[in-house]
mmCIF file of C-alpha atoms in Angstrom:
data_model
loop_
_atom_site.group_PDB
_atom_site.id
_atom_site.type_symbol
_atom_site.label_atom_id
_atom_site.label_comp_id
_atom_site.label_asym_id
_atom_site.label_seq_id
_atom_site.Cartn_x
_atom_site.Cartn_y
_atom_site.Cartn_z
ATOM 1 C CA MET M 1 -131.905 210.614 236.616
ATOM 2 C CA VAL M 2 -130.856 208.724 233.494
ATOM 3 C CA LYS M 3 -132.812 208.890 230.404
ATOM 4 C CA VAL M 4 -134.469 205.811 228.355
ATOM 5 C CA ASN M 5 -135.660 206.384 224.958
ATOM 6 C CA PHE M 6 -137.725 203.395 223.891
ATOM 7 C CA TYR M 7 -138.614 202.832 219.509
ATOM 8 C CA GLY M 8 -140.815 201.015 217.467
ATOM 9 C CA PRO M 9 -143.502 198.874 219.183
ATOM 10 C CA LEU M 10 -141.607 199.556 222.549
ATOM 11 C CA LYS M 11 -143.186 202.886 222.492
ATOM 12 C CA ASN M 12 -146.288 200.901 223.173
ATOM 13 C CA TYR M 13 -145.061 200.267 226.326
ATOM 14 C CA PHE M 14 -143.465 202.462 227.933
ATOM 15 C CA GLY M 15 -144.100 205.849 225.623
ATOM 16 C CA ASN M 16 -141.276 207.898 223.812
ATOM 17 C CA THR M 17 -139.250 208.166 226.888
ATOM 18 C CA ALA M 18 -138.946 207.486 230.520
ATOM 19 C CA GLU M 19 -136.421 209.017 233.540
ATOM 20 C CA VAL M 20 -135.572 206.477 235.904
ATOM 21 C CA LYS M 21 -132.976 205.830 238.600
ATOM 22 C CA GLY M 22 -130.904 203.260 239.205
ATOM 23 C CA ARG M 23 -127.019 202.351 239.038
ATOM 24 C CA THR M 24 -127.085 199.194 236.694
ATOM 25 C CA LEU M 25 -128.843 198.170 233.414
ATOM 26 C CA LEU M 26 -130.568 195.479 234.973
ATOM 27 C CA GLU M 27 -131.811 197.555 237.897
ATOM 28 C CA ILE M 28 -133.001 200.679 235.675
ATOM 29 C CA LEU M 29 -134.958 197.992 233.543
ATOM 30 C CA SER M 30 -136.494 195.941 236.092
ATOM 31 C CA SER M 31 -137.866 199.143 237.721
ATOM 32 C CA ILE M 32 -139.723 199.750 234.642
ATOM 33 C CA ASP M 33 -140.602 196.438 232.901
ATOM 34 C CA ALA M 34 -143.923 195.332 234.783
ATOM 35 C CA ASN M 35 -144.927 193.394 231.884
ATOM 36 C CA ASN M 36 -141.564 191.123 231.555
ATOM 37 C CA VAL M 37 -141.417 192.956 227.995
ATOM 38 C CA LEU M 38 -137.572 193.481 228.327
ATOM 39 C CA ILE M 39 -136.501 191.384 231.302
ATOM 40 C CA GLU M 40 -136.041 187.109 231.455
ATOM 41 C CA ARG M 41 -137.580 187.140 235.039
ATOM 42 C CA LYS M 42 -136.459 183.465 235.524
ATOM 43 C CA GLN M 43 -132.846 184.182 235.052
ATOM 44 C CA ASN M 44 -133.059 187.501 235.891
ATOM 45 C CA LYS M 45 -131.569 188.649 232.609
ATOM 46 C CA ILE M 46 -132.313 190.915 229.418
ATOM 47 C CA LYS M 47 -133.787 189.177 226.551
ATOM 48 C CA SER M 48 -132.151 189.036 223.052
ATOM 49 C CA GLY M 49 -133.351 191.016 219.722
ATOM 50 C CA ILE M 50 -133.116 193.747 221.753
ATOM 51 C CA ILE M 51 -130.262 196.552 221.042
ATOM 52 C CA ILE M 52 -129.301 198.228 224.058
ATOM 53 C CA LEU M 53 -127.251 201.234 224.025
ATOM 54 C CA ILE M 54 -125.585 203.012 226.630
ATOM 55 C CA ASP M 55 -124.860 206.801 226.011
ATOM 56 C CA GLY M 56 -124.281 205.218 222.183
ATOM 57 C CA MET M 57 -122.236 202.443 223.029
ATOM 58 C CA ASP M 58 -123.348 197.972 223.189
ATOM 59 C CA TRP M 59 -124.393 197.976 226.960
ATOM 60 C CA ARG M 60 -122.247 194.516 226.859
ATOM 61 C CA ILE M 61 -119.011 197.025 226.041
ATOM 62 C CA ASN M 62 -119.751 200.174 228.079
ATOM 63 C CA SER M 63 -121.704 199.154 231.534
ATOM 64 C CA ALA M 64 -121.426 202.351 233.287
ATOM 65 C CA ILE M 65 -123.813 204.230 234.301
ATOM 66 C CA ASN M 66 -124.199 207.936 235.456
ATOM 67 C CA ASP M 67 -126.887 210.375 236.065
ATOM 68 C CA GLU M 68 -126.309 212.196 232.924
ATOM 69 C CA SER M 69 -126.258 208.510 230.855
ATOM 70 C CA GLN M 70 -128.844 208.109 227.942
ATOM 71 C CA ILE M 71 -129.865 204.460 227.157
ATOM 72 C CA ASP M 72 -131.396 203.326 223.975
ATOM 73 C CA ILE M 73 -133.357 200.372 223.779
ATOM 74 C CA ILE M 74 -133.944 199.388 220.076
ATOM 75 C CA PRO M 75 -136.141 196.243 218.974
ATOM 76 C CA VAL M 76 -133.868 194.651 216.342
ATOM 77 C CA ASN M 77 -135.920 194.340 212.839
ATOM 78 C CA HIS M 78 -134.921 191.065 211.169
ATOM 79 C CA GLY M 79 -136.626 190.632 207.837
ATOM 80 C CA GLY M 80 -136.432 191.657 204.675
ATOM 81 C CA MET O 1 -128.803 211.138 179.141
ATOM 82 C CA GLU O 2 -132.371 212.451 178.406
ATOM 83 C CA ARG O 3 -133.678 208.697 180.441
ATOM 84 C CA TYR O 4 -131.819 210.831 183.424
ATOM 85 C CA SER O 5 -132.638 214.562 182.583
ATOM 86 C CA ARG O 6 -134.957 214.497 185.698
ATOM 87 C CA GLN O 7 -133.144 213.380 188.218
ATOM 88 C CA ILE O 8 -130.135 215.071 187.224
ATOM 89 C CA LEU O 9 -131.851 218.539 187.564
ATOM 90 C CA ALA O 10 -132.703 216.820 191.454
ATOM 91 C CA ILE O 11 -128.949 215.656 192.183
ATOM 92 C CA GLY O 12 -126.447 216.968 189.782
ATOM 93 C CA VAL O 13 -124.821 215.654 186.908
ATOM 94 C CA ASP O 14 -121.608 214.780 189.054
ATOM 95 C CA ILE O 15 -123.764 212.316 191.003
ATOM 96 C CA GLN O 16 -125.453 210.518 188.034
ATOM 97 C CA GLU O 17 -121.996 209.895 186.671
ATOM 98 C CA LYS O 18 -120.593 208.475 189.544
ATOM 99 C CA ILE O 19 -123.956 206.338 189.813
ATOM 100 C CA GLN O 20 -122.882 205.084 186.166
ATOM 101 C CA ARG O 21 -119.843 203.919 186.960
ATOM 102 C CA SER O 22 -120.986 202.150 190.211
ATOM 103 C CA ARG O 23 -121.220 198.649 190.402
ATOM 104 C CA VAL O 24 -123.621 197.391 193.306
ATOM 105 C CA ALA O 25 -124.076 194.151 194.536
ATOM 106 C CA VAL O 26 -127.936 193.788 196.135
ATOM 107 C CA ILE O 27 -127.731 190.912 198.823
ATOM 108 C CA GLY O 28 -130.877 189.080 198.997
ATOM 109 C CA ILE O 29 -133.294 189.743 196.430
ATOM 110 C CA GLY O 30 -137.320 189.563 198.375
ATOM 111 C CA ALA O 31 -139.053 192.120 199.106
ATOM 112 C CA LEU O 32 -136.506 194.947 200.090
ATOM 113 C CA GLY O 33 -133.816 193.822 197.698
ATOM 114 C CA SER O 34 -135.891 193.670 194.834
ATOM 115 C CA ARG O 35 -137.506 197.744 195.458
ATOM 116 C CA VAL O 36 -133.710 198.644 195.740
ATOM 117 C CA SER O 37 -132.714 197.091 192.254
ATOM 118 C CA GLU O 38 -135.866 198.108 190.430
ATOM 119 C CA ILE O 39 -134.987 202.004 191.982
ATOM 120 C CA LEU O 40 -131.127 201.918 191.106
ATOM 121 C CA THR O 41 -131.673 200.366 187.652
ATOM 122 C CA ARG O 42 -134.286 203.085 186.928
ATOM 123 C CA MET O 43 -131.183 205.525 188.215
ATOM 124 C CA GLY O 44 -128.479 203.768 186.010
ATOM 125 C CA VAL O 45 -125.878 202.143 187.872
ATOM 126 C CA LYS O 46 -123.317 200.181 185.604
ATOM 127 C CA ARG O 47 -123.319 197.018 187.342
ATOM 128 C CA LEU O 48 -126.002 195.157 189.401
ATOM 129 C CA ARG O 49 -125.222 191.998 191.015
ATOM 130 C CA PHE O 50 -128.205 189.860 193.167
ATOM 131 C CA VAL O 51 -128.053 187.055 195.550
ATOM 132 C CA ASP O 52 -130.404 185.100 197.128
ATOM 133 C CA PRO O 53 -130.621 181.269 197.025
ATOM 134 C CA ASP O 54 -134.663 181.123 197.181
ATOM 135 C CA ILE O 55 -137.456 181.064 194.496
ATOM 136 C CA VAL O 56 -140.758 183.538 194.152
ATOM 137 C CA GLU O 57 -143.243 182.151 196.125
ATOM 138 C CA ILE O 58 -147.037 183.227 196.016
ATOM 139 C CA SER O 59 -146.841 184.455 199.685
ATOM 140 C CA ASN O 60 -144.301 187.305 198.026
ATOM 141 C CA LEU O 61 -146.321 189.020 196.310
ATOM 142 C CA HIS O 62 -148.799 191.148 198.438
ATOM 143 C CA ARG O 63 -144.985 193.513 199.043
ATOM 144 C CA VAL O 64 -142.279 192.229 196.440
ATOM 145 C CA SER O 65 -143.824 194.760 193.292
ATOM 146 C CA LEU O 66 -141.038 193.230 191.135
ATOM 147 C CA PHE O 67 -142.474 190.127 190.496
ATOM 148 C CA ASP O 68 -146.095 188.804 189.678
ATOM 149 C CA GLU O 69 -147.785 185.167 189.615
ATOM 150 C CA SER O 70 -145.834 183.944 186.421
ATOM 151 C CA ASP O 71 -142.606 183.868 188.277
ATOM 152 C CA ILE O 72 -143.562 181.502 191.493
ATOM 153 C CA GLY O 73 -141.446 179.106 191.421
ATOM 154 C CA MET O 74 -138.614 181.003 189.578
ATOM 155 C CA PRO O 75 -135.223 181.480 191.168
ATOM 156 C CA LYS O 76 -135.814 185.195 192.691
ATOM 157 C CA VAL O 77 -132.568 186.481 191.078
ATOM 158 C CA ILE O 78 -133.624 185.362 187.435
ATOM 159 C CA ALA O 79 -137.473 186.452 188.016
ATOM 160 C CA ALA O 80 -135.604 189.691 189.083
ATOM 161 C CA THR O 81 -132.950 189.939 186.116
ATOM 162 C CA LYS O 82 -136.100 189.108 183.962
ATOM 163 C CA HIS O 83 -138.133 192.090 184.836
ATOM 164 C CA LEU O 84 -135.358 194.388 185.489
ATOM 165 C CA GLU O 85 -133.694 193.991 181.742
ATOM 166 C CA LYS O 86 -137.236 195.283 180.191
ATOM 167 C CA ILE O 87 -136.721 198.861 182.695
ATOM 168 C CA ASN O 88 -133.190 199.484 181.462
ATOM 169 C CA SER O 89 -130.924 197.485 179.112
ATOM 170 C CA GLU O 90 -127.807 199.787 179.662
ATOM 171 C CA VAL O 91 -127.513 198.209 182.989
ATOM 172 C CA THR O 92 -125.140 194.938 183.534
ATOM 173 C CA PHE O 93 -127.168 192.554 185.539
ATOM 174 C CA GLU O 94 -125.729 189.595 187.349
ATOM 175 C CA PRO O 95 -128.190 187.268 189.097
ATOM 176 C CA ILE O 96 -126.379 184.827 191.221
ATOM 177 C CA VAL O 97 -128.331 181.755 193.006
ATOM 178 C CA ASP O 98 -126.321 181.512 196.114
ATOM 179 C CA THR O 99 -126.294 182.606 200.075
ATOM 180 C CA VAL O 100 -123.914 184.759 201.805
ATOM 181 C CA ASP O 101 -121.726 182.415 203.992
ATOM 182 C CA ASN O 102 -118.089 182.136 205.463
ATOM 183 C CA ILE O 103 -117.828 180.093 201.605
ATOM 184 C CA SER O 104 -119.092 182.274 199.667
ATOM 185 C CA TRP O 105 -118.581 185.946 200.815
ATOM 186 C CA ARG O 106 -114.949 186.382 198.560
ATOM 187 C CA GLU O 107 -116.055 185.574 195.420
ATOM 188 C CA LEU O 108 -119.746 187.178 195.837
ATOM 189 C CA LEU O 109 -118.206 190.435 196.431
ATOM 190 C CA LYS O 110 -115.284 190.627 193.639
ATOM 191 C CA GLY O 111 -115.322 193.500 191.989
ATOM 192 C CA ILE O 112 -118.243 195.478 193.608
ATOM 193 C CA ASP O 113 -118.112 198.774 195.188
ATOM 194 C CA VAL O 114 -121.144 199.161 197.364
ATOM 195 C CA ILE O 115 -123.171 196.283 199.152
ATOM 196 C CA ILE O 116 -127.090 196.768 199.866
ATOM 197 C CA ASP O 117 -128.312 194.815 202.544
ATOM 198 C CA GLY O 118 -131.832 192.714 201.304
ATOM 199 C CA LEU O 119 -131.542 189.900 203.380
ATOM 200 C CA ASP O 120 -134.329 188.310 206.072
ATOM 201 C CA ASN O 121 -131.818 187.146 208.338
ATOM 202 C CA ASP O 122 -129.069 188.296 210.814
ATOM 203 C CA LEU O 123 -127.039 185.281 210.294
ATOM 204 C CA SER O 124 -126.523 186.073 206.546
ATOM 205 C CA ARG O 125 -126.120 189.515 207.766
ATOM 206 C CA SER O 126 -123.307 189.732 210.040
ATOM 207 C CA PHE O 127 -121.265 187.388 206.921
ATOM 208 C CA LEU O 128 -122.299 189.903 204.670
ATOM 209 C CA ASN O 129 -121.168 192.751 207.715
ATOM 210 C CA TYR O 130 -117.807 190.626 207.788
ATOM 211 C CA ALA O 131 -117.228 190.943 204.261
ATOM 212 C CA SER O 132 -117.769 194.217 204.232
ATOM 213 C CA VAL O 133 -115.078 195.161 206.972
ATOM 214 C CA HIS O 134 -112.553 192.486 205.782
ATOM 215 C CA LEU O 135 -113.160 194.126 201.505
ATOM 216 C CA GLY O 136 -113.355 197.422 202.727
ATOM 217 C CA ILE O 137 -116.789 197.893 201.064
ATOM 218 C CA PRO O 138 -119.578 200.209 202.376
ATOM 219 C CA TYR O 139 -122.068 198.176 203.405
ATOM 220 C CA ILE O 140 -125.736 199.814 203.496
ATOM 221 C CA TYR O 141 -127.586 197.564 206.127
ATOM 222 C CA GLY O 142 -131.232 197.855 205.790
ATOM 223 C CA ALA O 143 -134.399 195.248 208.103
ATOM 224 C CA VAL O 144 -137.806 195.436 208.538
ATOM 225 C CA THR O 145 -140.372 193.853 210.866
ATOM 226 C CA GLY O 146 -144.269 195.085 210.979
ATOM 227 C CA GLU O 147 -144.926 198.730 210.159
ATOM 228 C CA TYR O 148 -140.981 199.362 211.606
ATOM 229 C CA GLY O 149 -137.371 199.028 209.629
ATOM 230 C CA ASN O 150 -133.653 200.494 209.838
ATOM 231 C CA ALA O 151 -131.215 201.475 207.490
ATOM 232 C CA MET O 152 -127.397 202.542 208.197
ATOM 233 C CA LEU O 153 -124.625 203.371 206.319
ATOM 234 C CA ILE O 154 -121.387 201.334 207.119
ATOM 235 C CA LEU O 155 -118.072 202.247 206.179
ATOM 236 C CA PRO O 156 -115.455 200.105 207.254
ATOM 237 C CA GLY O 157 -112.474 201.481 209.311
ATOM 238 C CA LYS O 158 -114.746 205.068 209.977
ATOM 239 C CA THR O 159 -118.306 203.779 211.372
ATOM 240 C CA PRO O 160 -119.122 200.979 213.630
ATOM 241 C CA CYS O 161 -120.130 197.744 211.797
ATOM 242 C CA LEU O 162 -122.916 195.887 212.476
ATOM 243 C CA ALA O 163 -121.152 193.416 215.038
ATOM 244 C CA CYS O 164 -120.761 196.786 217.330
ATOM 245 C CA PHE O 165 -123.673 196.856 218.341
ATOM 246 C CA MET O 166 -125.854 193.809 217.349
ATOM 247 C CA LYS O 167 -125.411 190.081 218.129
ATOM 248 C CA VAL O 168 -127.012 187.127 216.129
ATOM 249 C CA SER O 169 -129.419 185.809 218.530
ATOM 250 C CA SER O 170 -129.316 182.104 218.596
ATOM 251 C CA THR O 171 -132.997 181.764 219.995
ATOM 252 C CA ASN O 172 -136.108 180.528 217.937
ATOM 253 C CA ASN O 173 -138.014 183.929 217.910
ATOM 254 C CA ALA O 174 -135.604 185.112 216.111
ATOM 255 C CA CYS O 175 -136.601 182.995 213.105
ATOM 256 C CA GLU O 176 -140.473 182.923 213.550
ATOM 257 C CA VAL O 177 -142.452 184.664 209.931
ATOM 258 C CA ILE O 178 -142.601 187.682 210.668
ATOM 259 C CA GLY O 179 -145.270 189.970 209.562
ATOM 260 C CA VAL O 180 -144.580 192.960 206.984
ATOM 261 C CA SER O 181 -146.393 195.477 205.893
ATOM 262 C CA PRO O 182 -145.495 197.251 202.105
ATOM 263 C CA PRO O 183 -145.703 200.619 203.234
ATOM 264 C CA ILE O 184 -142.327 199.871 205.513
ATOM 265 C CA VAL O 185 -140.796 198.422 202.396
ATOM 266 C CA GLU O 186 -140.843 200.746 200.471
ATOM 267 C CA THR O 187 -139.632 203.549 203.264
ATOM 268 C CA ILE O 188 -136.440 201.415 204.361
ATOM 269 C CA ALA O 189 -135.394 200.277 200.167
ATOM 270 C CA ALA O 190 -135.910 204.393 199.533
ATOM 271 C CA LEU O 191 -133.839 205.230 202.807
ATOM 272 C CA GLU O 192 -131.171 202.514 201.503
ATOM 273 C CA VAL O 193 -131.098 203.923 198.286
ATOM 274 C CA GLN O 194 -130.694 207.523 199.331
ATOM 275 C CA LEU O 195 -127.469 206.314 201.631
ATOM 276 C CA PHE O 196 -126.347 204.950 198.309
ATOM 277 C CA LEU O 197 -126.277 208.173 196.851
ATOM 278 C CA ASN O 198 -125.156 210.430 199.765
ATOM 279 C CA LEU O 199 -122.098 207.912 199.893
ATOM 280 C CA LEU O 200 -122.186 208.843 196.177
ATOM 281 C CA ARG O 201 -121.751 212.555 197.378
ATOM 282 C CA GLY O 202 -118.832 211.940 200.067
ATOM 283 C CA ILE O 203 -121.465 212.072 203.432
ATOM 284 C CA GLU O 204 -120.075 209.561 205.451
ATOM 285 C CA GLU O 205 -122.463 210.168 208.232
ATOM 286 C CA SER O 206 -123.533 207.346 209.859
ATOM 287 C CA GLU O 207 -126.822 206.721 212.262
ATOM 288 C CA LEU O 208 -128.645 203.747 212.859
ATOM 289 C CA LEU O 209 -132.146 205.361 211.093
ATOM 290 C CA TYR O 210 -135.545 203.648 212.772
ATOM 291 C CA VAL O 211 -138.359 204.125 211.086
ATOM 292 C CA ASP O 212 -142.125 203.828 212.786
ATOM 293 C CA LEU O 213 -144.779 204.155 209.949
ATOM 294 C CA SER O 214 -147.388 203.273 212.794
ATOM 295 C CA ASN O 215 -146.204 206.593 214.585
ATOM 296 C CA MET O 216 -145.082 208.584 211.415
ATOM 297 C CA SER O 217 -141.339 208.823 212.914
ATOM 298 C CA LEU O 218 -137.921 208.868 211.839
ATOM 299 C CA ASP O 219 -135.322 208.406 214.976
ATOM 300 C CA LYS O 220 -131.406 209.120 214.198
ATOM 301 C CA ILE O 221 -129.669 207.174 216.724
ATOM 302 C CA LYS O 222 -125.784 207.996 217.219
ATOM 303 C CA ILE O 223 -124.248 204.558 218.090
ATOM 304 C CA LYS O 224 -120.164 204.756 218.907
ATOM 305 C CA ARG O 225 -117.544 201.789 217.359
ATOM 306 C CA ASN O 226 -117.090 199.437 219.870
ATOM 307 C CA ASP O 227 -113.227 198.809 219.972
ATOM 308 C CA LYS O 228 -114.180 195.352 221.203
ATOM 309 C CA CYS O 229 -116.085 194.264 218.217
ATOM 310 C CA SER O 230 -115.270 190.990 217.949
ATOM 311 C CA VAL O 231 -115.811 191.689 213.737
ATOM 312 C CA CYS O 232 -114.170 195.367 213.569
ATOM 313 C CA SER O 233 -111.935 195.447 216.156
ATOM 314 C CA LEU O 234 -110.546 191.464 216.419
ATOM 315 C CA GLY O 235 -111.491 190.817 212.989
ATOM 316 C CA LYS O 236 -112.904 187.475 213.883
ATOM 317 C CA GLU O 237 -115.402 185.568 211.264
ATOM 318 C CA PRO O 238 -118.963 184.730 212.427
ATOM 319 C CA SER O 239 -119.631 181.257 213.514
ATOM 320 C CA ILE O 240 -122.347 178.916 210.919
ATOM 321 C CA ASN O 241 -123.381 176.800 213.931
ATOM 322 C CA GLY O 242 -126.023 176.751 216.257
ATOM 323 C CA ASN O 243 -128.611 179.669 214.420
ATOM 324 C CA PRO O 244 -131.775 177.086 214.266
ATOM 325 C CA CYS O 245 -133.281 179.576 211.142
ATOM 326 C CA GLY O 246 -132.198 180.479 207.570
ATOM 327 C CA VAL O 247 -130.791 179.278 204.624
ATOM 328 C CA GLU O 248 -127.818 177.089 204.795
ATOM 329 C CA ARG O 249 -125.587 175.583 202.159
ATOM 330 C CA VAL O 250 -125.785 171.548 202.310
ATOM 331 C CA LYS O 251 -124.420 168.857 200.156
ATOM 332 C CA GLN O 252 -127.219 166.035 200.479
ATOM 333 C CA TYR O 253 -130.947 166.539 200.708
ATOM 334 C CA ASP O 254 -133.826 163.998 201.306
ATOM 335 C CA GLY O 255 -137.907 163.896 201.563
ATOM 336 C CA GLU O 256 -140.650 164.531 198.879
ATOM 337 C CA LEU O 257 -139.895 166.272 195.847
ATOM 338 C CA THR O 258 -142.774 169.018 195.751
ATOM 339 C CA PHE O 259 -141.820 171.120 192.518
ATOM 340 C CA SER O 260 -139.787 171.012 189.481
ATOM 341 C CA ASN O 261 -138.854 173.371 187.270
ATOM 342 C CA GLU O 262 -135.719 173.940 184.518
ATOM 343 C CA TYR O 263 -134.128 175.475 187.278
ATOM 344 C CA ILE O 264 -134.546 173.684 190.547
ATOM 345 C CA ASN O 265 -136.399 170.982 192.353
ATOM 346 C CA VAL O 266 -137.859 171.508 195.890
ATOM 347 C CA TYR O 267 -138.028 168.835 198.545
ATOM 348 C CA ASN O 268 -140.122 169.088 201.640
ATOM 349 C CA SER O 269 -138.391 167.026 204.741
ATOM 350 C CA GLU O 270 -138.905 167.143 208.721
ATOM 351 C CA LYS O 271 -135.276 169.672 208.521
ATOM 352 C CA GLY O 272 -137.463 172.206 206.265
ATOM 353 C CA VAL O 273 -136.867 172.518 202.814
ATOM 354 C CA TYR O 274 -134.204 171.306 200.034
ATOM 355 C CA LEU O 275 -133.896 174.090 197.328
ATOM 356 C CA VAL O 276 -132.226 171.563 194.808
ATOM 357 C CA TYR O 277 -130.204 173.311 191.922
ATOM 358 C CA LYS O 278 -127.792 171.650 188.933
ATOM 359 C CA ASP O 279 -124.855 172.733 191.254
ATOM 360 C CA LYS O 280 -126.121 174.098 194.789
ATOM 361 C CA ILE O 281 -128.465 172.623 197.052
ATOM 362 C CA PHE O 282 -129.579 174.886 200.030
ATOM 363 C CA LEU O 283 -131.701 174.190 203.334
ATOM 364 C CA LYS O 284 -134.144 176.181 204.563
ATOM 365 C CA LYS O 285 -135.041 175.755 208.063
ATOM 366 C CA ARG O 286 -137.398 174.636 209.765
ATOM 367 C CA VAL O 287 -138.891 176.835 212.759
ATOM 368 C CA SER O 288 -139.347 174.141 215.779
#
């Protein structure tokens, strides 16, 4: 099972963590994102404004997921 | 040294001496930047450079502890200097009305030891991050939204840079007017200054600190350097184009004059608000 950690306001939707089965990021997120918080369903892509790390590395670089993987999903803060 | 005697008891003389030799640039002097500046002024940094193109507005006052009603309409960097000079006359202040972009970054950071982030948009952050990496100057990232915020120490060549994990969003939802609760500003400003102190101590650990004040939590998230990062691995400068929000340097203005004082004329137009200074013009883009 892949462990997914949520931060900030995402905890209100998903709790602190989820244990999910799946081989790709989109597959994993789709299985838990019933309210379309993370995924743009029409285009079937991950929404902007969210940092996603797979084992500490940007998902756009490291997309390899195994059963031991940890995924961090972090909403970007913009303001100052 | 009596001024600093209580903090020397906490941090030690050697760190105090390092503080008093430090030349710090605070980029963006809104809520976060002005709070960071006040703490650094009280702690006794040698030189404090502020950079911000904007003026003080009444909607800033609920969370910007440094400004008051008499500052409304003044350039933020001028208002900040006015207040901070009264707090510590030993510090040298360098107020600069400007924005960090492809034209200004090199000049704005000349002679600076540490950069601290007080910005309110990711486009300017992307230039600041690029400048930090290119010039080899440590950069302390900070940002807030609602009751959430994050901070991170970026050491060029040693830690991930901002572009290793963050992409500037080109969608409008990245530039909506966001709510900010005052306590998160204080918290992130404090963490940015603590990262500065830790840097002076030689602590080079770099994790993304994520604070959720509504849950009273602070998470430390480990991030790896990205060997395909456009900035710290490939050296590409960010693009100024295609971003729907933020402040942009322009050459011309139009619209209706809505405010004027000895520093600035402000014009309101369909494109947004033009900040017209004697030698520079900026457009605060309107979000459609």
